[in-house]
Amino acid sequence: MTLEQLDKQYGLQTYNRDYTNFVKGEGSTLFTENGDEYIDFASGIAVNSVGHNNPILVKALQEQVAKIIHISNLQVIEPQAKLAEQICTLADYDGAIFFANSGAEANEGAIKIARKYGETKFDKKRYKVITLEHSFHGRTITTVKATGQEHFHTPNFSPYPAGFSYVNGLEAIYKEIDDETVAVLIELVQGEGGVQPFQKEAIQKLEKHLKEQDILLIVDEVQTGIYRTGKMLASNMYEISPDIITLAKGLGGGVPIGAVMTKHKDVLSAGDHGSTFGGNYLSTRAGLAVLEVLSDMDKSGKLTETLAYFTVKLKEMATKYSNLFTEEVGLGLMRGLRAKDNETMKSVLASCMKNRLIVLPAGRNTVRFLPALTITADEIDEGFKRFEKAISSL
Ligand SMILES: *Cc1c(COP(=O)(O)O)cnc(C)c1O
């Protein structure tokens, strides 16, 4: 059987897959089984934050794998404790962390913290969580309900948990709040929704308002976190200090990991939450290596340089091809070109793949760029050369 046949027979068909078979990666270049080279502007949807085959990550993992991969959370786990400390330090956040295995799970943890806070802290129970239209928070029954996109809430998976509502835009949150609202859950740059950043002043105003009402601000940094927007957290860039922050994608450099951090350290107690795999030696050692690479790049100014160079190139494309794109959007290395329409986006994506460049869709009509933060100037040049070739014929 071919690989495609194998996948189609034995894999549950929940994705519309492309069947290019990649067998090796180096930095931001991927190689197929036939030796074809692709430039990777997607990094596995913001996951391979330090690129493929990163020597520091690889060495850390090889050493760790030869010692211990996993014990349980009933024992202390050295890299887990160190990673929690590193995240809080680099994010300048006075909090504590629970480790999970994915973004959805991190958000589940955040919702559990909020629910218990709402149950135990007030005379009248608070449990409602407000989210935003075009948001994305995960695929579990609860996080899919928290996701503000109606088409995800198909009756196929109903009934969904109660207590979630979503509104259109930050200003609409104020009207939605009632005396049962416990938390507001938002992204600072909506990734899946179309790489749409919110305004700093509007976010700071919301933070202040929620604080006054003792309503928790939960920021989903699953995609924006770990230097994706240019700072350790997008919350650092927006100069806010949320009650709860969730992380996942870029944190493990490809090893599955999720994290929920909160300044309300005493809400959860022993037995309230748990995970078999969460925070094991493998994933937290990966997290430490990723943070070592990225915090060095941040301190040396290299990250700012890469970001600036990518921005110049992207803006060039937006200006030159205004026949295809209406707008250039995003922050840091989480960027998008808003295509005229859904058809245009689809043909851009297909043409990029033909020209051996991997980019991503977002929302209905955004071509999304999420390169590794370690991408080199040469890889950026080559990627945009291919991008221009791909779109100039459209
Ligand atoms: C990807 C993503 C998630 C879901 O993460 P999984 O690891 O796929 O569960 C949640 N929130 C945001 C903002 C994301 O980008």
mmCIF file of N, CA and C in Angstrom, residues 275-364:
data_model
loop_
_atom_site.group_PDB
_atom_site.id
_atom_site.type_symbol
_atom_site.label_atom_id
_atom_site.label_comp_id
_atom_site.label_asym_id
_atom_site.label_seq_id
_atom_site.Cartn_x
_atom_site.Cartn_y
_atom_site.Cartn_z
ATOM 1 N N SER A 275 -2.807 15.049 35.619
ATOM 2 C CA SER A 275 -2.521 14.578 34.273
ATOM 3 C C SER A 275 -1.447 13.502 34.368
ATOM 4 N N THR A 276 -1.652 12.404 33.680
ATOM 5 C CA THR A 276 -0.644 11.338 33.721
ATOM 6 C C THR A 276 0.660 11.796 33.081
ATOM 7 N N PHE A 277 0.556 12.319 31.880
ATOM 8 C CA PHE A 277 1.772 12.680 31.134
ATOM 9 C C PHE A 277 2.271 14.088 31.444
ATOM 10 N N GLY A 278 1.351 14.970 31.843
ATOM 11 C CA GLY A 278 1.647 16.398 31.923
ATOM 12 C C GLY A 278 2.926 16.709 32.690
ATOM 13 N N GLY A 279 3.815 17.456 32.064
ATOM 14 C CA GLY A 279 5.027 17.932 32.740
ATOM 15 C C GLY A 279 6.077 16.859 32.954
ATOM 16 N N ASN A 280 6.069 15.810 32.133
ATOM 17 C CA ASN A 280 7.071 14.762 32.360
ATOM 18 C C ASN A 280 8.475 15.205 31.950
ATOM 19 N N TYR A 281 9.452 14.345 32.185
ATOM 20 C CA TYR A 281 10.856 14.702 31.938
ATOM 21 C C TYR A 281 11.089 15.125 30.494
ATOM 22 N N LEU A 282 10.504 14.371 29.576
ATOM 23 C CA LEU A 282 10.750 14.639 28.161
ATOM 24 C C LEU A 282 10.256 16.025 27.752
ATOM 25 N N SER A 283 8.994 16.311 28.051
ATOM 26 C CA SER A 283 8.422 17.562 27.549
ATOM 27 C C SER A 283 8.978 18.789 28.282
ATOM 28 N N THR A 284 9.249 18.648 29.577
ATOM 29 C CA THR A 284 9.732 19.839 30.290
ATOM 30 C C THR A 284 11.215 20.080 30.010
ATOM 31 N N ARG A 285 11.961 19.007 29.737
ATOM 32 C CA ARG A 285 13.358 19.202 29.319
ATOM 33 C C ARG A 285 13.382 19.902 27.967
ATOM 34 N N ALA A 286 12.454 19.527 27.089
ATOM 35 C CA ALA A 286 12.329 20.211 25.800
ATOM 36 C C ALA A 286 12.022 21.690 26.018
ATOM 37 N N GLY A 287 11.083 21.979 26.908
ATOM 38 C CA GLY A 287 10.709 23.361 27.197
ATOM 39 C C GLY A 287 11.896 24.187 27.688
ATOM 40 N N LEU A 288 12.724 23.595 28.538
ATOM 41 C CA LEU A 288 13.906 24.308 29.044
ATOM 42 C C LEU A 288 14.875 24.639 27.907
ATOM 43 N N ALA A 289 15.073 23.674 26.989
ATOM 44 C CA ALA A 289 15.990 23.909 25.860
ATOM 45 C C ALA A 289 15.443 25.001 24.939
ATOM 46 N N VAL A 290 14.141 24.953 24.670
ATOM 47 C CA VAL A 290 13.515 25.962 23.815
ATOM 48 C C VAL A 290 13.684 27.356 24.426
ATOM 49 N N LEU A 291 13.424 27.460 25.730
ATOM 50 C CA LEU A 291 13.543 28.773 26.377
ATOM 51 C C LEU A 291 14.985 29.250 26.416
ATOM 52 N N GLU A 292 15.930 28.319 26.533
ATOM 53 C CA GLU A 292 17.342 28.698 26.503
ATOM 54 C C GLU A 292 17.671 29.347 25.151
ATOM 55 N N VAL A 293 17.261 28.691 24.069
ATOM 56 C CA VAL A 293 17.538 29.207 22.726
ATOM 57 C C VAL A 293 16.858 30.567 22.520
ATOM 58 N N LEU A 294 15.559 30.633 22.858
ATOM 59 C CA LEU A 294 14.797 31.833 22.518
ATOM 60 C C LEU A 294 15.113 33.018 23.431
ATOM 61 N N SER A 295 15.369 32.752 24.707
ATOM 62 C CA SER A 295 15.689 33.891 25.584
ATOM 63 C C SER A 295 17.059 34.462 25.223
ATOM 64 N N ASP A 296 17.991 33.615 24.768
ATOM 65 C CA ASP A 296 19.282 34.115 24.267
ATOM 66 C C ASP A 296 19.087 34.994 23.038
ATOM 67 N N MET A 297 18.231 34.534 22.124
ATOM 68 C CA MET A 297 17.958 35.320 20.909
ATOM 69 C C MET A 297 17.311 36.650 21.258
ATOM 70 N N ASP A 298 16.470 36.613 22.290
ATOM 71 C CA ASP A 298 15.795 37.832 22.731
ATOM 72 C C ASP A 298 16.815 38.808 23.302
ATOM 73 N N LYS A 299 17.670 38.310 24.195
ATOM 74 C CA LYS A 299 18.653 39.179 24.858
ATOM 75 C C LYS A 299 19.665 39.755 23.876
ATOM 76 N N SER A 300 20.073 38.954 22.904
ATOM 77 C CA SER A 300 21.104 39.416 21.967
ATOM 78 C C SER A 300 20.551 40.367 20.899
ATOM 79 N N GLY A 301 19.242 40.484 20.825
ATOM 80 C CA GLY A 301 18.648 41.358 19.816
ATOM 81 C C GLY A 301 18.390 40.649 18.491
ATOM 82 N N LYS A 302 18.796 39.391 18.419
ATOM 83 C CA LYS A 302 18.660 38.612 17.180
ATOM 84 C C LYS A 302 17.181 38.421 16.795
ATOM 85 N N LEU A 303 16.341 38.222 17.819
ATOM 86 C CA LEU A 303 14.921 37.996 17.565
ATOM 87 C C LEU A 303 14.288 39.237 16.926
ATOM 88 N N THR A 304 14.612 40.389 17.485
ATOM 89 C CA THR A 304 14.096 41.658 16.951
ATOM 90 C C THR A 304 14.538 41.843 15.505
ATOM 91 N N GLU A 305 15.785 41.477 15.241
ATOM 92 C CA GLU A 305 16.350 41.608 13.900
ATOM 93 C C GLU A 305 15.582 40.726 12.900
ATOM 94 N N THR A 306 15.372 39.460 13.268
ATOM 95 C CA THR A 306 14.677 38.504 12.404
ATOM 96 C C THR A 306 13.267 38.998 12.096
ATOM 97 N N LEU A 307 12.629 39.434 13.173
ATOM 98 C CA LEU A 307 11.263 39.929 13.081
ATOM 99 C C LEU A 307 11.151 41.117 12.141
ATOM 100 N N ALA A 308 12.112 42.040 12.262
ATOM 101 C CA ALA A 308 12.103 43.243 11.438
ATOM 102 C C ALA A 308 12.319 42.866 9.974
ATOM 103 N N TYR A 309 13.231 41.938 9.739
ATOM 104 C CA TYR A 309 13.537 41.541 8.364
ATOM 105 C C TYR A 309 12.330 40.859 7.709
ATOM 106 N N PHE A 310 11.684 39.971 8.455
ATOM 107 C CA PHE A 310 10.504 39.270 7.938
ATOM 108 C C PHE A 310 9.400 40.281 7.610
ATOM 109 N N THR A 311 9.249 41.264 8.492
ATOM 110 C CA THR A 311 8.217 42.289 8.320
ATOM 111 C C THR A 311 8.419 43.091 7.041
ATOM 112 N N VAL A 312 9.664 43.501 6.797
ATOM 113 C CA VAL A 312 9.968 44.278 5.595
ATOM 114 C C VAL A 312 9.557 43.486 4.353
ATOM 115 N N LYS A 313 9.958 42.218 4.326
ATOM 116 C CA LYS A 313 9.673 41.366 3.171
ATOM 117 C C LYS A 313 8.171 41.169 2.974
ATOM 118 N N LEU A 314 7.467 40.974 4.094
ATOM 119 C CA LEU A 314 6.027 40.719 4.023
ATOM 120 C C LEU A 314 5.278 41.964 3.534
ATOM 121 N N LYS A 315 5.680 43.113 4.059
ATOM 122 C CA LYS A 315 5.029 44.372 3.663
ATOM 123 C C LYS A 315 5.248 44.647 2.179
ATOM 124 N N GLU A 316 6.437 44.297 1.696
ATOM 125 C CA GLU A 316 6.741 44.424 0.276
ATOM 126 C C GLU A 316 5.721 43.659 -0.561
ATOM 127 N N MET A 317 5.440 42.431 -0.145
ATOM 128 C CA MET A 317 4.486 41.577 -0.863
ATOM 129 C C MET A 317 3.084 42.178 -0.816
ATOM 130 N N ALA A 318 2.711 42.674 0.374
ATOM 131 C CA ALA A 318 1.371 43.244 0.544
ATOM 132 C C ALA A 318 1.171 44.436 -0.389
ATOM 133 N N THR A 319 2.189 45.270 -0.492
ATOM 134 C CA THR A 319 2.097 46.473 -1.320
ATOM 135 C C THR A 319 2.090 46.116 -2.805
ATOM 136 N N LYS A 320 3.035 45.245 -3.152
ATOM 137 C CA LYS A 320 3.216 44.921 -4.566
ATOM 138 C C LYS A 320 2.034 44.113 -5.129
ATOM 139 N N TYR A 321 1.412 43.316 -4.277
ATOM 140 C CA TYR A 321 0.324 42.448 -4.773
ATOM 141 C C TYR A 321 -1.029 42.829 -4.161
ATOM 142 N N SER A 322 -1.303 44.127 -4.211
ATOM 143 C CA SER A 322 -2.569 44.617 -3.656
ATOM 144 C C SER A 322 -3.749 44.140 -4.515
ATOM 145 N N ASN A 323 -3.446 43.558 -5.679
ATOM 146 C CA ASN A 323 -4.524 42.933 -6.467
ATOM 147 C C ASN A 323 -5.062 41.669 -5.796
ATOM 148 N N LEU A 324 -4.195 41.050 -4.930
ATOM 149 C CA LEU A 324 -4.601 39.814 -4.245
ATOM 150 C C LEU A 324 -4.933 40.045 -2.778
ATOM 151 N N PHE A 325 -4.180 40.972 -2.140
ATOM 152 C CA PHE A 325 -4.283 41.150 -0.690
ATOM 153 C C PHE A 325 -4.797 42.538 -0.327
ATOM 154 N N THR A 326 -5.702 42.563 0.647
ATOM 155 C CA THR A 326 -6.281 43.846 1.042
ATOM 156 C C THR A 326 -5.554 44.448 2.228
ATOM 157 N N GLU A 327 -4.826 43.617 2.986
ATOM 158 C CA GLU A 327 -4.309 44.098 4.256
ATOM 159 C C GLU A 327 -3.208 43.163 4.748
ATOM 160 N N GLU A 328 -2.259 43.737 5.493
ATOM 161 C CA GLU A 328 -1.213 42.936 6.122
ATOM 162 C C GLU A 328 -1.495 42.999 7.623
ATOM 163 N N VAL A 329 -1.574 41.836 8.291
ATOM 164 C CA VAL A 329 -2.017 41.811 9.695
ATOM 165 C C VAL A 329 -1.079 40.997 10.583
ATOM 166 N N GLY A 330 -1.216 41.172 11.883
ATOM 167 C CA GLY A 330 -0.490 40.333 12.838
ATOM 168 C C GLY A 330 0.566 41.068 13.625
ATOM 169 N N LEU A 331 1.311 40.293 14.393
ATOM 170 C CA LEU A 331 2.342 40.818 15.293
ATOM 171 C C LEU A 331 3.523 39.855 15.283
ATOM 172 N N GLY A 332 4.724 40.399 15.395
ATOM 173 C CA GLY A 332 5.902 39.544 15.529
ATOM 174 C C GLY A 332 6.033 38.565 14.381
ATOM 175 N N LEU A 333 6.213 37.292 14.690
ATOM 176 C CA LEU A 333 6.274 36.275 13.638
ATOM 177 C C LEU A 333 4.979 35.476 13.582
ATOM 178 N N MET A 334 3.895 36.172 13.885
ATOM 179 C CA MET A 334 2.545 35.634 13.743
ATOM 180 C C MET A 334 1.843 36.608 12.806
ATOM 181 N N ARG A 335 1.920 36.336 11.497
ATOM 182 C CA ARG A 335 1.543 37.339 10.509
ATOM 183 C C ARG A 335 0.567 36.791 9.484
ATOM 184 N N GLY A 336 -0.095 37.698 8.813
ATOM 185 C CA GLY A 336 -1.015 37.263 7.779
ATOM 186 C C GLY A 336 -1.157 38.277 6.669
ATOM 187 N N LEU A 337 -1.541 37.787 5.512
ATOM 188 C CA LEU A 337 -1.962 38.645 4.413
ATOM 189 C C LEU A 337 -3.424 38.315 4.158
ATOM 190 N N ARG A 338 -4.260 39.340 4.307
ATOM 191 C CA ARG A 338 -5.695 39.138 4.110
ATOM 192 C C ARG A 338 -5.969 39.105 2.616
ATOM 193 N N ALA A 339 -6.391 37.948 2.126
ATOM 194 C CA ALA A 339 -6.673 37.830 0.694
ATOM 195 C C ALA A 339 -8.040 38.439 0.392
ATOM 196 N N LYS A 340 -8.220 38.822 -0.866
ATOM 197 C CA LYS A 340 -9.487 39.424 -1.330
ATOM 198 C C LYS A 340 -10.686 38.587 -0.928
ATOM 199 N N ASP A 341 -10.551 37.277 -1.091
ATOM 200 C CA ASP A 341 -11.659 36.378 -0.769
ATOM 201 C C ASP A 341 -11.126 34.975 -0.509
ATOM 202 N N ASN A 342 -12.021 34.097 -0.148
ATOM 203 C CA ASN A 342 -11.687 32.718 0.187
ATOM 204 C C ASN A 342 -11.029 31.986 -0.987
ATOM 205 N N GLU A 343 -11.531 32.226 -2.196
ATOM 206 C CA GLU A 343 -10.971 31.580 -3.394
ATOM 207 C C GLU A 343 -9.511 31.970 -3.591
ATOM 208 N N THR A 344 -9.232 33.263 -3.434
ATOM 209 C CA THR A 344 -7.860 33.770 -3.605
ATOM 210 C C THR A 344 -6.940 33.119 -2.580
ATOM 211 N N MET A 345 -7.389 33.058 -1.323
ATOM 212 C CA MET A 345 -6.567 32.425 -0.296
ATOM 213 C C MET A 345 -6.231 30.988 -0.688
ATOM 214 N N LYS A 346 -7.239 30.269 -1.138
ATOM 215 C CA LYS A 346 -7.031 28.861 -1.490
ATOM 216 C C LYS A 346 -6.044 28.722 -2.643
ATOM 217 N N SER A 347 -6.167 29.589 -3.654
ATOM 218 C CA SER A 347 -5.249 29.437 -4.788
ATOM 219 C C SER A 347 -3.828 29.867 -4.402
ATOM 220 N N VAL A 348 -3.693 30.836 -3.491
ATOM 221 C CA VAL A 348 -2.350 31.212 -3.008
ATOM 222 C C VAL A 348 -1.711 30.025 -2.282
ATOM 223 N N LEU A 349 -2.470 29.384 -1.409
ATOM 224 C CA LEU A 349 -1.937 28.247 -0.646
ATOM 225 C C LEU A 349 -1.502 27.111 -1.579
ATOM 226 N N ALA A 350 -2.346 26.804 -2.554
ATOM 227 C CA ALA A 350 -2.034 25.710 -3.472
ATOM 228 C C ALA A 350 -0.796 26.040 -4.311
ATOM 229 N N SER A 351 -0.722 27.278 -4.770
ATOM 230 C CA SER A 351 0.409 27.683 -5.608
ATOM 231 C C SER A 351 1.714 27.699 -4.797
ATOM 232 N N CYS A 352 1.646 28.097 -3.529
ATOM 233 C CA CYS A 352 2.837 28.074 -2.660
ATOM 234 C C CYS A 352 3.358 26.644 -2.524
ATOM 235 N N MET A 353 2.439 25.719 -2.299
ATOM 236 C CA MET A 353 2.840 24.318 -2.129
ATOM 237 C C MET A 353 3.522 23.821 -3.405
ATOM 238 N N LYS A 354 2.981 24.200 -4.559
ATOM 239 C CA LYS A 354 3.593 23.791 -5.845
ATOM 240 C C LYS A 354 4.995 24.366 -5.973
ATOM 241 N N ASN A 355 5.182 25.549 -5.393
ATOM 242 C CA ASN A 355 6.501 26.191 -5.450
ATOM 243 C C ASN A 355 7.361 25.850 -4.234
ATOM 244 N N ARG A 356 6.983 24.827 -3.534
ATOM 245 C CA ARG A 356 7.727 24.285 -2.403
ATOM 246 C C ARG A 356 7.923 25.310 -1.273
ATOM 247 N N LEU A 357 6.801 25.892 -0.884
ATOM 248 C CA LEU A 357 6.773 26.790 0.265
ATOM 249 C C LEU A 357 5.527 26.446 1.088
ATOM 250 N N ILE A 358 5.729 26.242 2.401
ATOM 251 C CA ILE A 358 4.579 25.895 3.246
ATOM 252 C C ILE A 358 4.094 27.130 4.001
ATOM 253 N N VAL A 359 2.863 27.537 3.712
ATOM 254 C CA VAL A 359 2.188 28.594 4.473
ATOM 255 C C VAL A 359 0.847 28.027 4.933
ATOM 256 N N LEU A 360 0.097 28.803 5.726
ATOM 257 C CA LEU A 360 -1.117 28.258 6.339
ATOM 258 C C LEU A 360 -2.326 29.136 6.062
ATOM 259 N N PRO A 361 -3.511 28.535 6.130
ATOM 260 C CA PRO A 361 -4.719 29.365 6.100
ATOM 261 C C PRO A 361 -5.077 29.826 7.518
ATOM 262 N N ALA A 362 -5.851 30.878 7.641
ATOM 263 C CA ALA A 362 -6.450 31.274 8.931
ATOM 264 C C ALA A 362 -7.764 31.956 8.619
ATOM 265 N N GLY A 363 -8.772 31.644 9.413
ATOM 266 C CA GLY A 363 -10.095 32.226 9.183
ATOM 267 C C GLY A 363 -10.567 31.890 7.771
ATOM 268 N N ARG A 364 -11.346 32.807 7.185
ATOM 269 C CA ARG A 364 -11.903 32.540 5.861
ATOM 270 C C ARG A 364 -10.951 32.917 4.735
#
